[in-house]
mmCIF file of C-alpha atoms in Angstrom:
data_model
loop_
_atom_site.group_PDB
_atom_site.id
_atom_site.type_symbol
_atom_site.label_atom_id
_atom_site.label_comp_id
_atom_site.label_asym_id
_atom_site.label_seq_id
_atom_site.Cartn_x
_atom_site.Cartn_y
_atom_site.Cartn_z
ATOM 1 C CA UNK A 1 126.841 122.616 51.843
ATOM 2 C CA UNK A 2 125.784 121.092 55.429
ATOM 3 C CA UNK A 3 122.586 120.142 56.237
ATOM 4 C CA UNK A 4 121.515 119.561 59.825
ATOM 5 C CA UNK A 5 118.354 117.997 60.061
ATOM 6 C CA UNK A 6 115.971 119.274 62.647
ATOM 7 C CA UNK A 7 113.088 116.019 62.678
ATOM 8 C CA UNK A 8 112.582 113.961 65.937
ATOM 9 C CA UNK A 9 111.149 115.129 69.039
ATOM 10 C CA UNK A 10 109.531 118.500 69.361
ATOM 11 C CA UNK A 11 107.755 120.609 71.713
ATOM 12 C CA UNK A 12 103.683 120.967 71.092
ATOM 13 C CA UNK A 13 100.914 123.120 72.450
ATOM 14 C CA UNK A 14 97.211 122.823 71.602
ATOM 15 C CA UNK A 15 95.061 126.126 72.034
ATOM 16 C CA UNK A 16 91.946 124.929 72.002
ATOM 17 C CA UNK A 17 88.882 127.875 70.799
ATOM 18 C CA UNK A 18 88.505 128.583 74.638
ATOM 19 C CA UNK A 19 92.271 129.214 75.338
ATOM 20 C CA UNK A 20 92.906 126.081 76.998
ATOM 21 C CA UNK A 21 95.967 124.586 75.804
ATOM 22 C CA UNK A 22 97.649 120.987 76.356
ATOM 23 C CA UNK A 23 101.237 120.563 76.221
ATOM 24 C CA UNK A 24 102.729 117.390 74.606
ATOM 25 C CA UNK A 25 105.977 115.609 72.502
ATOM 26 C CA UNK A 26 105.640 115.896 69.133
ATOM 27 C CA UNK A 27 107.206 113.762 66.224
ATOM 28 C CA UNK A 28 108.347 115.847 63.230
ATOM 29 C CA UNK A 29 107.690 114.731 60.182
ATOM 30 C CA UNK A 30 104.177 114.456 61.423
ATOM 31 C CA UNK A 31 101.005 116.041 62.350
ATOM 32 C CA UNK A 32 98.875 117.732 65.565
ATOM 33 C CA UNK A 33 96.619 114.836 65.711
ATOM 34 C CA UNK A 34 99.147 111.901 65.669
ATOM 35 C CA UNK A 35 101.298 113.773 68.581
ATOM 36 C CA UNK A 36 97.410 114.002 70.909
ATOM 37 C CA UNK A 37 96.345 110.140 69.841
ATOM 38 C CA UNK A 38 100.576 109.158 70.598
ATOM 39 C CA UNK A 39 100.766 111.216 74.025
ATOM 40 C CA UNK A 40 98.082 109.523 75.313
ATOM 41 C CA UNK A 41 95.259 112.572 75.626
ATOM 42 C CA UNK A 42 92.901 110.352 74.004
ATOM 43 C CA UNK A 43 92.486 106.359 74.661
ATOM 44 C CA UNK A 44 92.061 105.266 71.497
ATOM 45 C CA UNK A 45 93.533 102.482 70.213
ATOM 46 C CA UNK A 46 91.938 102.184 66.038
ATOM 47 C CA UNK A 47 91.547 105.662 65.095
ATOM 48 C CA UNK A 48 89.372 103.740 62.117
ATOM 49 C CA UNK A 49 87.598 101.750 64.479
ATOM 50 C CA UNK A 50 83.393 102.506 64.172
ATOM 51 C CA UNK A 51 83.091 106.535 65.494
ATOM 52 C CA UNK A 52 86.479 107.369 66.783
ATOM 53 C CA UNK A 53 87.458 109.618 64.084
ATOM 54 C CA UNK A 54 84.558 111.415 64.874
ATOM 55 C CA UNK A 55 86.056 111.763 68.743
ATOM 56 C CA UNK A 56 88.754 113.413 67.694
ATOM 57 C CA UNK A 57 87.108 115.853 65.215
ATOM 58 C CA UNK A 58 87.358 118.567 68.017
ATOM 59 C CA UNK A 59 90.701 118.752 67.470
ATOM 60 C CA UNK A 60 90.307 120.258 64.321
ATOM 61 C CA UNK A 61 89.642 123.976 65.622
ATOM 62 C CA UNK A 62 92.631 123.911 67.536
ATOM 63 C CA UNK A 63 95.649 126.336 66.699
ATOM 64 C CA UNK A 64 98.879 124.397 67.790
ATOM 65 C CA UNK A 65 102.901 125.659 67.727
ATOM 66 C CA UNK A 66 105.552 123.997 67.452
ATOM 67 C CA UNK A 67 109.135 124.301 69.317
ATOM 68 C CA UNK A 68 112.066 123.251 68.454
ATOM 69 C CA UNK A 69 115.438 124.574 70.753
ATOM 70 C CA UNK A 70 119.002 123.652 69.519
ATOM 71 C CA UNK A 71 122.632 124.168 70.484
ATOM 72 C CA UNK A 72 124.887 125.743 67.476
ATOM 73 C CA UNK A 73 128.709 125.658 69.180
ATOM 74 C CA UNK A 74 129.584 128.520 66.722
ATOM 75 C CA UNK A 75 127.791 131.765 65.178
ATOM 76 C CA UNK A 76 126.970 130.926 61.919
ATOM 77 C CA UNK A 77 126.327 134.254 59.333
ATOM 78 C CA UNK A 78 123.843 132.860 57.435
ATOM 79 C CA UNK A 79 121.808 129.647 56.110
ATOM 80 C CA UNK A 80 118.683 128.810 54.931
ATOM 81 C CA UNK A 81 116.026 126.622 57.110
ATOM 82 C CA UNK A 82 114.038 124.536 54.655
ATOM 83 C CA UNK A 83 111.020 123.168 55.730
ATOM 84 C CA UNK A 84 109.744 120.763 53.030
ATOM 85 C CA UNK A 85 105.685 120.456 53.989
ATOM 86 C CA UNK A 86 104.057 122.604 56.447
ATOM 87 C CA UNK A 87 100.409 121.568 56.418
ATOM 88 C CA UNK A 88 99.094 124.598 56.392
ATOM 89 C CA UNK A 89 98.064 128.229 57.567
ATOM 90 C CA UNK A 90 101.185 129.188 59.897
ATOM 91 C CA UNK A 91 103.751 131.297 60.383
ATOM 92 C CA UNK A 92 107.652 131.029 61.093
ATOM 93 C CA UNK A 93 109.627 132.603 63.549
ATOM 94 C CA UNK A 94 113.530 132.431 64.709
ATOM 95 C CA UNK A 95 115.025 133.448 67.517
ATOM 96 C CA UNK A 96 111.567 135.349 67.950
ATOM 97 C CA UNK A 97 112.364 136.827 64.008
ATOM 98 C CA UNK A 98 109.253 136.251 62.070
ATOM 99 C CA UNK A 99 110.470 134.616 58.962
ATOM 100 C CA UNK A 100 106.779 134.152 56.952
ATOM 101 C CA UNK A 101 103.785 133.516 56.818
ATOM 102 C CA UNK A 102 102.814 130.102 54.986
ATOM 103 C CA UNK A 103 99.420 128.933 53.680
ATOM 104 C CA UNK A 104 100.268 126.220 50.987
ATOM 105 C CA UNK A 105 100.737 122.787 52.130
ATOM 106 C CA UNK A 106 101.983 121.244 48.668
ATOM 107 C CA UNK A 107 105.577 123.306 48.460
ATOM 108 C CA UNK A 108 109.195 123.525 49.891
ATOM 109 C CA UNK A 109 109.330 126.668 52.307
ATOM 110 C CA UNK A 110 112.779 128.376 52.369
ATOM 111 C CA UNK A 111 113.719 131.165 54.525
ATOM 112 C CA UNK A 112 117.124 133.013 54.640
ATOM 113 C CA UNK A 113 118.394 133.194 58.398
ATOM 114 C CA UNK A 114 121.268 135.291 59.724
ATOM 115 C CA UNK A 115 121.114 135.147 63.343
ATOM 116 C CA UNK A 116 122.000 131.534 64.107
ATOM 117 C CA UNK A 117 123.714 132.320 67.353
ATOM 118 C CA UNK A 118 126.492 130.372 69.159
ATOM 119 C CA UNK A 119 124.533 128.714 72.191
ATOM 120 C CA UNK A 120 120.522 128.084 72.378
ATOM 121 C CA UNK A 121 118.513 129.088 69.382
ATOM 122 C CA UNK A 122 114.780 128.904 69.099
ATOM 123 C CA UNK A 123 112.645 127.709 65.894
ATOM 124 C CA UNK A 124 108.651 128.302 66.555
ATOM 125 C CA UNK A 125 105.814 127.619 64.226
ATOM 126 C CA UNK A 126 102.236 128.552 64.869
ATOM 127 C CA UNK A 127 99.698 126.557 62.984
ATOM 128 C CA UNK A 128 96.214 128.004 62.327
ATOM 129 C CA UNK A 129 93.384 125.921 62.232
ATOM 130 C CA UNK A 130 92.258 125.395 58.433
ATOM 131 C CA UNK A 131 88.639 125.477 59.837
ATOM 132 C CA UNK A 132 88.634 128.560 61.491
ATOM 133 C CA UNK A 133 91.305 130.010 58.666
ATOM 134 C CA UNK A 134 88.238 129.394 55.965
ATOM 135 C CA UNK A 135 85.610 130.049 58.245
ATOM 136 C CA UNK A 136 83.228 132.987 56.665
ATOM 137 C CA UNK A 137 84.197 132.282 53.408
ATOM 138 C CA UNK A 138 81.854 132.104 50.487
ATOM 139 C CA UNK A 139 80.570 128.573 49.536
ATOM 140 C CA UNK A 140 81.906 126.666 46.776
ATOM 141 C CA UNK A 141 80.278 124.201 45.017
ATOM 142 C CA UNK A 142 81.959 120.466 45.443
ATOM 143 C CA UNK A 143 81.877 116.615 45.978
ATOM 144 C CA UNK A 144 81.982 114.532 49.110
ATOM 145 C CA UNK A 145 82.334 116.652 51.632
ATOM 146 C CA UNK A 146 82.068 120.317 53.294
ATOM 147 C CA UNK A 147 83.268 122.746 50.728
ATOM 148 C CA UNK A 148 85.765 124.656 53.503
ATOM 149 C CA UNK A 149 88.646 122.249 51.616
ATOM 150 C CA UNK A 150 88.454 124.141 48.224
ATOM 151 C CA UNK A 151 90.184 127.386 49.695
ATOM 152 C CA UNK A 152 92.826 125.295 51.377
ATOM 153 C CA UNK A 153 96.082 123.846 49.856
ATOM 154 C CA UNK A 154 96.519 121.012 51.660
ATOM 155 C CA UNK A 155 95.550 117.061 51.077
ATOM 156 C CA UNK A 156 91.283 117.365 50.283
ATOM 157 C CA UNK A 157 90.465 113.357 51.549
ATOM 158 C CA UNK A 158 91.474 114.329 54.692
ATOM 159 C CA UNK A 159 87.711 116.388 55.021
ATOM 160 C CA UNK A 160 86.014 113.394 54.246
ATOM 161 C CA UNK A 161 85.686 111.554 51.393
ATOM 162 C CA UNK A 162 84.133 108.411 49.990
ATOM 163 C CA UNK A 163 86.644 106.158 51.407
ATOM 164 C CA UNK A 164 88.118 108.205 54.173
ATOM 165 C CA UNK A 165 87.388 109.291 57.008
ATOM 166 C CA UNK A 166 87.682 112.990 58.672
ATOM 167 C CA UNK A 167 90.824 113.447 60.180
ATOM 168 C CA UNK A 168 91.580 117.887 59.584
ATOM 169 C CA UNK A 169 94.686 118.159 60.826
ATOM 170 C CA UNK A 170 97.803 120.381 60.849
ATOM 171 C CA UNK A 171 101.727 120.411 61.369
ATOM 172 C CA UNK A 172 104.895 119.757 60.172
ATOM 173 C CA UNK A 173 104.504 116.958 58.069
ATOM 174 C CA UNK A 174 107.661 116.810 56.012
ATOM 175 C CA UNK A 175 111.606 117.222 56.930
ATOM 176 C CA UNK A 176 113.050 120.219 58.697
ATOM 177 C CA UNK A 177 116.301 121.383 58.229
ATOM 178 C CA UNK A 178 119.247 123.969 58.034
ATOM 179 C CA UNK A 179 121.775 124.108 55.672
ATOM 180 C CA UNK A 180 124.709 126.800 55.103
ATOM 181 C CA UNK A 181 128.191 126.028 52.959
ATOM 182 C CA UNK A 182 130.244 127.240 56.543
ATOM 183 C CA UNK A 183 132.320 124.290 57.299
ATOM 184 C CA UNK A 184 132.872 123.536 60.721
ATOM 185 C CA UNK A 185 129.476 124.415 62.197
ATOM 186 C CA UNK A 186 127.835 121.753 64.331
ATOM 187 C CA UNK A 187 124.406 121.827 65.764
ATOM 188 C CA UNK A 188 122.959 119.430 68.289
ATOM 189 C CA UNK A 189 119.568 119.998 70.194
ATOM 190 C CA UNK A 190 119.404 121.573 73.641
#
């Protein structure tokens, strides 16, 4: 089996609710919020420092996607791209092939691909916001915090808690990768 690993720099757009978006470098493994506070959009320095969490909350209703481009120097017949955390609501697409639809940030997602072509491919997830995803939903009944967490499978301190702050996020927050048993097969990023 051979595993390239996909992680490192990516390409990020924020939609915000009124279609605005903002373009920026993201890191993979990691989330929409740490790419916006590390490109700069923001200037703050301690996320945790008095209300800045709360200056970044807007962020939380944005729907962001993910690019990744890469270079295979051979076709390859088929493989499986693993993604091992995709926090949350999204779906998959390559080469412009939607692959799934994803709403459980806790598992490994594993999609059979068969058109890794020799040149340029293209890997795109679009993240939903978990807000808007369980917006219009009926109430639960819960602790700490809005009740919008119970419908989503994905890490509950992170809507508040007693000891942490609000930081709703989304992205790829675990390792990306491809992996087929051709031998041979190299892939480097475009």
């Amino acid at each position: 089996m051979v595993n390239f690993v996909l992680n490192g720099q990516w390409d990020v757009t924020g939609i915000a609710p009124d279609g605005k978006e903002m373009h920026l470098n993201g890191t993979v493994p990691g989330s929409a919020l740490n790419d916006v506070l590390c490109s700069g959009f923001e200037n703050i320095t301690d996320i945790f420092w008095r209300d800045h969490a709360e200056q970044v909350q807007k962020y939380e209703t944005y729907d962001w996607v993910y690019t990744k481009r890469f270079v295979a120097e051979s076709d390859i017949r088929e493989g499986e791209l693993v993604f091992e955390k995709l926090d949350t609501y999204c779906d998959v697409y390559f080469n412009q092939q939607h692959l799934g639809y994803c709403d459980n940030g806790f598992v490994r997602h594993t999609f059979h691909i068969s058109n890794i072509q020799k040149g340029e491919n293209l890997l795109e997830v679009y993240f939903y916001s978990p807000i808007n995803q369980t917006r219009g939903k009926k109430p639960r009944k819960g602790s700490f915090t809005t009740v919008d967490r119970l419908y989503t499978r994905r890490p509950q301190c992170t809507y508040g808690w007693d000891w942490a702050m609000r930081f709703v996020t989304c992205g790829i927050s675990g390792n990306v990768s491809i992996k087929t048993t051709e031998p041979g097969i190299k892939i480097k990023n475009a």
